[in-house]
Every structure is written in structure tokens, then in C-alpha cells.
Short mmCIF file of C-alpha atoms in Angstrom, two decimals:
data_model
loop_
_atom_site.label_atom_id
_atom_site.label_comp_id
_atom_site.label_asym_id
_atom_site.label_seq_id
_atom_site.Cartn_x
_atom_site.Cartn_y
_atom_site.Cartn_z
CA MET T 1 0.00 0.00 0.00
CA GLN T 2 1.24 3.50 -0.84
CA LEU T 3 0.09 6.54 1.07
CA GLY T 4 -0.46 9.93 -0.46
CA THR T 5 0.73 13.27 0.81
CA ARG T 6 0.23 17.04 0.39
CA TRP T 7 2.64 19.90 -0.12
CA THR T 8 2.47 23.61 -0.92
CA VAL T 9 2.78 24.86 -4.49
CA GLY T 10 6.35 25.99 -5.06
CA ALA T 11 7.79 23.81 -2.30
CA GLU T 12 10.01 20.80 -2.90
CA PRO T 13 7.77 17.75 -3.46
CA PRO T 14 8.15 14.97 -0.88
CA ALA T 15 10.55 12.11 -1.58
CA SER T 16 7.59 9.81 -2.31
CA VAL T 17 6.82 11.76 -5.53
CA PRO T 18 8.42 9.91 -8.47
CA GLY T 19 11.08 11.83 -10.43
CA ASP T 20 9.12 11.79 -13.71
CA LEU T 21 6.10 13.25 -11.96
CA ARG T 22 8.27 15.90 -10.27
CA GLU T 23 9.34 17.16 -13.69
CA LEU T 24 5.73 17.50 -14.86
CA ILE T 25 4.71 19.25 -11.64
CA ALA T 26 7.61 21.70 -12.01
CA ALA T 27 6.53 22.41 -15.59
CA VAL T 28 2.96 23.18 -14.47
CA GLU T 29 4.22 25.48 -11.72
CA ALA T 30 6.56 27.28 -14.15
CA GLU T 31 3.77 27.72 -16.69
CA ARG T 32 1.31 28.95 -14.09
CA ALA T 33 3.21 31.43 -11.96
CA ASP T 34 -0.11 32.47 -10.38
CA ALA T 35 -0.78 28.95 -9.07
CA SER T 36 -1.30 28.71 -5.35
CA GLY T 37 -2.59 26.22 -2.83
CA HIS T 38 -1.49 22.65 -2.39
CA TRP T 39 -0.71 19.55 -4.38
CA THR T 40 -2.14 16.21 -3.26
CA LEU T 41 -0.42 12.98 -4.24
CA THR T 42 -2.60 9.88 -4.43
CA TRP T 43 -2.04 6.46 -5.94
CA LEU T 44 -4.52 4.68 -8.23
CA GLU T 45 -3.70 1.08 -9.08
CA GLY T 46 -0.05 1.76 -8.27
CA ARG T 47 0.14 4.87 -10.45
CA PRO T 48 0.84 8.30 -8.94
CA ILE T 49 -1.55 11.21 -9.47
CA ALA T 50 -0.79 14.73 -8.26
CA GLU T 51 -3.75 17.08 -8.11
CA LEU T 52 -3.64 20.81 -7.53
CA ASP T 53 -6.40 22.40 -5.44
CA ASP T 54 -7.92 23.90 -8.60
CA GLY T 55 -8.40 20.43 -10.13
CA THR T 56 -5.34 20.33 -12.39
CA ARG T 57 -4.11 16.73 -12.48
CA VAL T 58 -0.62 15.54 -13.30
CA THR T 59 -0.03 11.88 -14.11
CA LEU T 60 2.81 10.05 -15.80
CA ALA T 61 0.66 10.25 -18.94
CA GLY T 62 0.62 14.07 -18.84
CA VAL T 63 -1.30 17.05 -17.50
CA VAL T 64 -5.09 17.29 -17.37
CA PRO T 65 -6.39 20.86 -16.87
CA PRO T 66 -9.26 21.44 -14.46
CA GLN T 67 -12.78 21.24 -15.86
CA SER T 68 -14.90 24.33 -15.66
CA ALA T 69 -18.62 24.15 -14.98
CA ASP T 70 -19.19 24.81 -18.70
CA ASP T 71 -17.17 21.70 -19.67
CA SER T 72 -19.55 19.35 -17.90
CA ASP T 73 -20.81 16.37 -19.85
CA ASP T 74 -24.14 16.61 -18.06
CA GLU T 75 -26.98 17.42 -20.40
CA TRP T 76 -29.79 18.13 -18.00
#
């Protein structure tokens, strides 16, 4: 079992964050200088996922921007 963790945007990610993911997180932070809040690292089926408070997700497959309310697939 792998436990997740949280850290502040701009701070050094914890040692449990894989190197490849660290690079992607650093790229997001560099691209979004206005980013603030915290990252949360979780594990899904053994794969790391880092999520920023605004919903931006970073996985080893790439970066997924947050969805806005207008991007919802709900057709009510």
C-alpha cells in the first residue's frame, strides 16, 4: 500500500513523488506562476496522481487541466 501526501505549491515535493512526476509538476508550476494552494499525491492502481487544489491533475501520462462548470458532460 502506498500513502499519499500534500505539499504547498512551489515547495520541494516529498521524496515519495516519483522523479518523472516531479518534472511534470515543475513544468505546471513554471507555466502557471499564479498557481497557489497545495498539491495532493494519491495512488490509483499503483500509479501516482498529483492534483492541484484547482483540479489540475498531473499523471505520468501528462497534465489534465481542471474542468470548468461549462465543460460538464451533463446534459440536464
